[in-house]
mmCIF file of C-alpha atoms in Angstrom:
data_model
loop_
_atom_site.group_PDB
_atom_site.id
_atom_site.type_symbol
_atom_site.label_atom_id
_atom_site.label_comp_id
_atom_site.label_asym_id
_atom_site.label_seq_id
_atom_site.Cartn_x
_atom_site.Cartn_y
_atom_site.Cartn_z
ATOM 1 C CA GLY Z 1 0.000 0.000 0.000
ATOM 2 C CA GLU Z 2 2.972 2.370 -0.313
ATOM 3 C CA VAL Z 3 4.541 3.866 -3.458
ATOM 4 C CA MET Z 4 8.229 2.990 -3.507
ATOM 5 C CA GLY Z 5 9.088 4.838 -6.685
ATOM 6 C CA THR Z 6 8.250 5.633 -10.260
ATOM 7 C CA VAL Z 7 10.542 4.342 -12.966
ATOM 8 C CA PRO Z 8 10.442 5.125 -16.685
ATOM 9 C CA ALA Z 9 9.763 1.924 -18.639
ATOM 10 C CA ALA Z 10 13.155 2.115 -20.337
ATOM 11 C CA GLU Z 11 14.878 2.059 -16.920
ATOM 12 C CA ALA Z 12 12.672 -0.668 -15.382
ATOM 13 C CA THR Z 13 15.219 -3.438 -15.225
ATOM 14 C CA GLU Z 14 14.487 -6.538 -13.183
ATOM 15 C CA GLU Z 15 17.287 -5.609 -10.778
ATOM 16 C CA ARG Z 16 15.915 -2.091 -10.226
ATOM 17 C CA LEU Z 17 12.321 -3.272 -9.702
ATOM 18 C CA VAL Z 18 13.409 -5.919 -7.191
ATOM 19 C CA ALA Z 19 15.471 -3.302 -5.314
ATOM 20 C CA LEU Z 20 12.379 -1.098 -5.063
ATOM 21 C CA MET Z 21 10.292 -4.039 -3.807
ATOM 22 C CA VAL Z 22 12.701 -5.153 -1.091
ATOM 23 C CA GLY Z 23 14.137 -1.764 -0.187
ATOM 24 C CA ARG Z 24 17.745 -2.464 -1.157
ATOM 25 C CA PRO Z 25 19.768 -3.868 -4.067
ATOM 26 C CA ILE Z 26 19.297 -7.637 -3.990
ATOM 27 C CA GLY Z 27 22.918 -8.225 -5.011
ATOM 28 C CA LEU Z 28 23.909 -7.540 -1.403
ATOM 29 C CA ALA Z 29 21.870 -10.511 -0.188
ATOM 30 C CA TYR Z 30 22.730 -12.851 -3.047
ATOM 31 C CA PRO Z 31 26.328 -12.504 -4.193
ATOM 32 C CA GLU Z 32 27.154 -13.428 -7.747
ATOM 33 C CA ARG Z 33 27.679 -17.136 -8.279
ATOM 34 C CA ALA Z 34 31.008 -18.559 -9.317
ATOM 35 C CA LYS Z 35 31.297 -18.877 -13.076
ATOM 36 C CA ALA Z 36 32.478 -22.491 -12.988
ATOM 37 C CA ALA Z 37 32.290 -25.164 -10.321
ATOM 38 C CA GLY Z 38 35.512 -26.674 -9.056
ATOM 39 C CA GLU Z 39 36.860 -30.182 -9.296
ATOM 40 C CA PRO Z 40 34.629 -33.192 -8.506
ATOM 41 C CA VAL Z 41 34.590 -34.078 -4.795
ATOM 42 C CA LEU Z 42 31.730 -36.591 -4.486
ATOM 43 C CA SER Z 43 30.411 -39.119 -6.988
ATOM 44 C CA VAL Z 44 27.644 -41.613 -6.365
ATOM 45 C CA LEU Z 45 27.164 -44.210 -9.071
ATOM 46 C CA ALA Z 46 23.789 -45.824 -9.606
ATOM 47 C CA GLU Z 47 23.114 -49.284 -8.231
ATOM 48 C CA PRO Z 48 23.418 -51.963 -10.910
ATOM 49 C CA GLY Z 49 19.971 -52.596 -12.392
ATOM 50 C CA ALA Z 50 18.530 -49.368 -10.932
ATOM 51 C CA PRO Z 51 17.351 -46.471 -13.080
ATOM 52 C CA GLN Z 52 20.448 -44.630 -14.200
ATOM 53 C CA VAL Z 53 20.956 -42.012 -11.529
ATOM 54 C CA ALA Z 54 24.396 -40.690 -10.782
ATOM 55 C CA ILE Z 55 25.393 -37.735 -8.679
ATOM 56 C CA ASN Z 56 28.532 -35.731 -9.280
ATOM 57 C CA VAL Z 57 29.161 -32.919 -6.828
ATOM 58 C CA ARG Z 58 31.855 -30.362 -7.605
ATOM 59 C CA ARG Z 59 33.673 -28.141 -5.132
ATOM 60 C CA GLY Z 60 31.742 -24.935 -4.537
ATOM 61 C CA THR Z 61 28.309 -26.414 -5.144
ATOM 62 C CA ILE Z 62 25.448 -27.205 -2.791
ATOM 63 C CA VAL Z 63 23.313 -30.250 -3.480
ATOM 64 C CA GLY Z 64 19.922 -31.146 -2.090
ATOM 65 C CA PHE Z 65 17.981 -34.333 -2.782
ATOM 66 C CA GLY Z 66 14.330 -33.950 -3.671
ATOM 67 C CA GLY Z 67 11.520 -36.083 -4.930
ATOM 68 C CA VAL Z 68 8.582 -38.128 -3.802
ATOM 69 C CA GLN Z 69 8.951 -39.403 -0.243
ATOM 70 C CA GLY Z 70 10.245 -42.955 -0.272
ATOM 71 C CA ALA Z 71 12.137 -42.613 -3.556
ATOM 72 C CA GLY Z 72 15.465 -43.201 -1.825
ATOM 73 C CA GLN Z 73 16.838 -39.692 -1.356
ATOM 74 C CA GLN Z 74 16.721 -39.888 2.454
ATOM 75 C CA GLU Z 75 18.400 -43.299 2.466
ATOM 76 C CA LEU Z 76 21.187 -41.989 0.220
ATOM 77 C CA ALA Z 77 21.747 -38.895 2.374
ATOM 78 C CA ARG Z 78 21.832 -41.069 5.511
ATOM 79 C CA ALA Z 79 24.278 -43.502 3.854
ATOM 80 C CA LEU Z 80 26.615 -40.634 2.940
ATOM 81 C CA PHE Z 81 26.651 -39.675 6.620
ATOM 82 C CA GLY Z 82 27.265 -43.210 7.915
ATOM 83 C CA LEU Z 83 23.709 -43.708 9.193
ATOM 84 C CA GLY Z 84 22.838 -46.607 6.925
ATOM 85 C CA PRO Z 85 24.142 -48.869 4.191
ATOM 86 C CA ALA Z 86 24.949 -47.509 0.758
ATOM 87 C CA GLY Z 87 23.557 -50.678 -0.808
ATOM 88 C CA SER Z 88 25.470 -51.608 -3.909
ATOM 89 C CA ARG Z 89 26.152 -47.992 -4.819
ATOM 90 C CA SER Z 90 29.745 -47.010 -5.456
ATOM 91 C CA ILE Z 91 30.718 -43.780 -3.722
ATOM 92 C CA LEU Z 92 33.880 -41.794 -4.386
ATOM 93 C CA TYR Z 93 34.867 -38.894 -2.150
ATOM 94 C CA LYS Z 94 37.855 -36.768 -3.136
ATOM 95 C CA GLY Z 95 38.932 -39.485 -5.561
ATOM 96 C CA SER Z 96 38.860 -42.417 -3.121
ATOM 97 C CA ALA Z 97 36.281 -45.048 -2.239
ATOM 98 C CA TYR Z 98 34.050 -43.743 0.538
ATOM 99 C CA GLN Z 99 31.890 -45.792 2.885
ATOM 100 C CA PRO Z 100 31.594 -44.143 6.316
ATOM 101 C CA SER Z 101 30.746 -46.581 9.074
ATOM 102 C CA THR Z 102 29.639 -43.906 11.548
ATOM 103 C CA PRO Z 103 28.586 -40.249 11.551
ATOM 104 C CA ALA Z 104 31.893 -39.472 13.298
ATOM 105 C CA ALA Z 105 33.753 -40.876 10.280
ATOM 106 C CA ALA Z 106 31.621 -38.751 7.951
ATOM 107 C CA LEU Z 107 32.256 -35.632 10.047
ATOM 108 C CA ALA Z 108 35.997 -36.341 10.035
ATOM 109 C CA ALA Z 109 35.823 -36.518 6.227
ATOM 110 C CA GLY Z 110 33.984 -33.192 6.093
ATOM 111 C CA ILE Z 111 30.501 -34.547 5.331
ATOM 112 C CA VAL Z 112 27.528 -33.143 7.261
ATOM 113 C CA TYR Z 113 23.894 -34.227 7.277
ATOM 114 C CA VAL Z 114 20.902 -31.928 7.642
ATOM 115 C CA PRO Z 115 17.930 -34.201 8.335
ATOM 116 C CA ALA Z 116 14.423 -33.511 7.119
ATOM 117 C CA ASP Z 117 13.196 -34.029 10.692
ATOM 118 C CA ARG Z 118 15.468 -31.645 12.601
ATOM 119 C CA ARG Z 119 13.863 -32.251 15.991
ATOM 120 C CA GLY Z 120 13.642 -36.021 15.624
ATOM 121 C CA GLU Z 121 17.039 -36.664 14.036
ATOM 122 C CA GLY Z 122 19.087 -33.500 14.345
ATOM 123 C CA LEU Z 123 19.016 -32.827 18.089
ATOM 124 C CA PHE Z 124 18.624 -34.414 21.466
ATOM 125 C CA ALA Z 125 16.089 -31.805 22.565
ATOM 126 C CA VAL Z 126 16.026 -32.796 26.249
ATOM 127 C CA HIS Z 127 19.807 -32.632 26.544
ATOM 128 C CA SER Z 128 21.993 -29.571 26.964
ATOM 129 C CA ILE Z 129 23.688 -27.484 24.313
ATOM 130 C CA ARG Z 130 27.011 -28.894 25.568
ATOM 131 C CA GLU Z 131 25.863 -32.485 25.185
ATOM 132 C CA ASN Z 132 24.479 -31.904 21.689
ATOM 133 C CA ILE Z 133 27.697 -30.285 20.486
ATOM 134 C CA ALA Z 134 29.953 -32.808 22.219
ATOM 135 C CA LEU Z 135 28.156 -36.007 21.211
ATOM 136 C CA PRO Z 136 29.874 -36.568 17.830
ATOM 137 C CA HIS Z 137 33.282 -36.309 19.547
ATOM 138 C CA VAL Z 138 32.763 -38.472 22.651
ATOM 139 C CA ASP Z 139 34.569 -41.532 21.239
ATOM 140 C CA ALA Z 140 37.664 -39.472 20.443
ATOM 141 C CA TRP Z 141 37.664 -37.734 23.843
ATOM 142 C CA ALA Z 142 36.913 -40.737 26.065
ATOM 143 C CA SER Z 143 39.585 -42.849 27.668
ATOM 144 C CA LEU Z 144 39.001 -45.562 30.272
ATOM 145 C CA GLY Z 145 35.455 -44.341 30.909
ATOM 146 C CA SER Z 146 36.512 -40.739 31.453
ATOM 147 C CA LEU Z 147 35.915 -37.762 29.187
ATOM 148 C CA ASP Z 148 38.579 -35.130 28.486
ATOM 149 C CA GLN Z 149 36.581 -32.205 29.832
ATOM 150 C CA ARG Z 150 39.101 -29.573 28.742
ATOM 151 C CA ARG Z 151 38.820 -30.686 25.108
ATOM 152 C CA GLU Z 152 35.067 -30.821 25.452
ATOM 153 C CA ALA Z 153 34.848 -27.307 26.947
ATOM 154 C CA ALA Z 154 37.168 -25.859 24.282
ATOM 155 C CA THR Z 155 35.259 -27.443 21.412
ATOM 156 C CA VAL Z 156 31.825 -26.590 22.797
ATOM 157 C CA GLY Z 157 32.849 -22.964 23.341
ATOM 158 C CA ARG Z 158 34.377 -22.694 19.876
ATOM 159 C CA GLU Z 159 31.374 -24.284 18.130
ATOM 160 C CA ALA Z 160 28.820 -22.292 20.145
ATOM 161 C CA ASP Z 161 30.655 -19.095 19.196
ATOM 162 C CA ARG Z 162 30.904 -20.147 15.544
ATOM 163 C CA LEU Z 163 27.160 -20.869 15.475
ATOM 164 C CA SER Z 164 26.363 -17.667 17.431
ATOM 165 C CA ILE Z 165 24.371 -19.589 20.033
ATOM 166 C CA LYS Z 166 22.868 -17.234 22.584
ATOM 167 C CA ALA Z 167 22.138 -18.958 25.899
ATOM 168 C CA PRO Z 168 22.736 -18.340 29.619
ATOM 169 C CA ASP Z 169 25.212 -21.236 29.634
ATOM 170 C CA TRP Z 170 26.046 -24.450 27.761
ATOM 171 C CA GLU Z 171 23.961 -26.548 30.183
ATOM 172 C CA THR Z 172 20.761 -24.937 28.889
ATOM 173 C CA PRO Z 173 18.491 -27.554 27.243
ATOM 174 C CA VAL Z 174 18.769 -27.266 23.489
ATOM 175 C CA SER Z 175 14.952 -27.339 23.311
ATOM 176 C CA SER Z 176 14.895 -23.846 24.838
ATOM 177 C CA LEU Z 177 16.664 -22.329 21.824
ATOM 178 C CA SER Z 178 14.615 -20.560 19.176
ATOM 179 C CA GLY Z 179 14.988 -21.985 15.693
#
């Protein structure tokens, strides 16, 4: 209900009209994309006998799996993160065979998983921020039933800062965070 400007038709470029609509040049929010993607970093070859589907991910790209629920995209994403079998698919990561046995192995390789059900699979909502951040590292930090609390505190602090988590302390239940 408010006039943002009047533009002669000859000057009504898409970029200018969008800037008037949102109140600023949109280029600030969406930087220009790279002209060419980098070298291949992840390749998933189709299962023998399956419809020919292959995924080739190049450095500098973001890939999401879509489709009808139950078509296999969730199983593939989980397999790439070590949460399930890859079936008979061949997976190459940075030029080598890749078959993570655990999420910790996937994290160590630089693979992350963003589940469709964030609350059900992405967090332990009743546990603290500290516990949620520390969980993927517990095996590496534990020795003879004891946890290296200095390593835990350093990592939790660093990750909480990196993620800009605002909370009274790291023992706050993660369910109390917004978003």
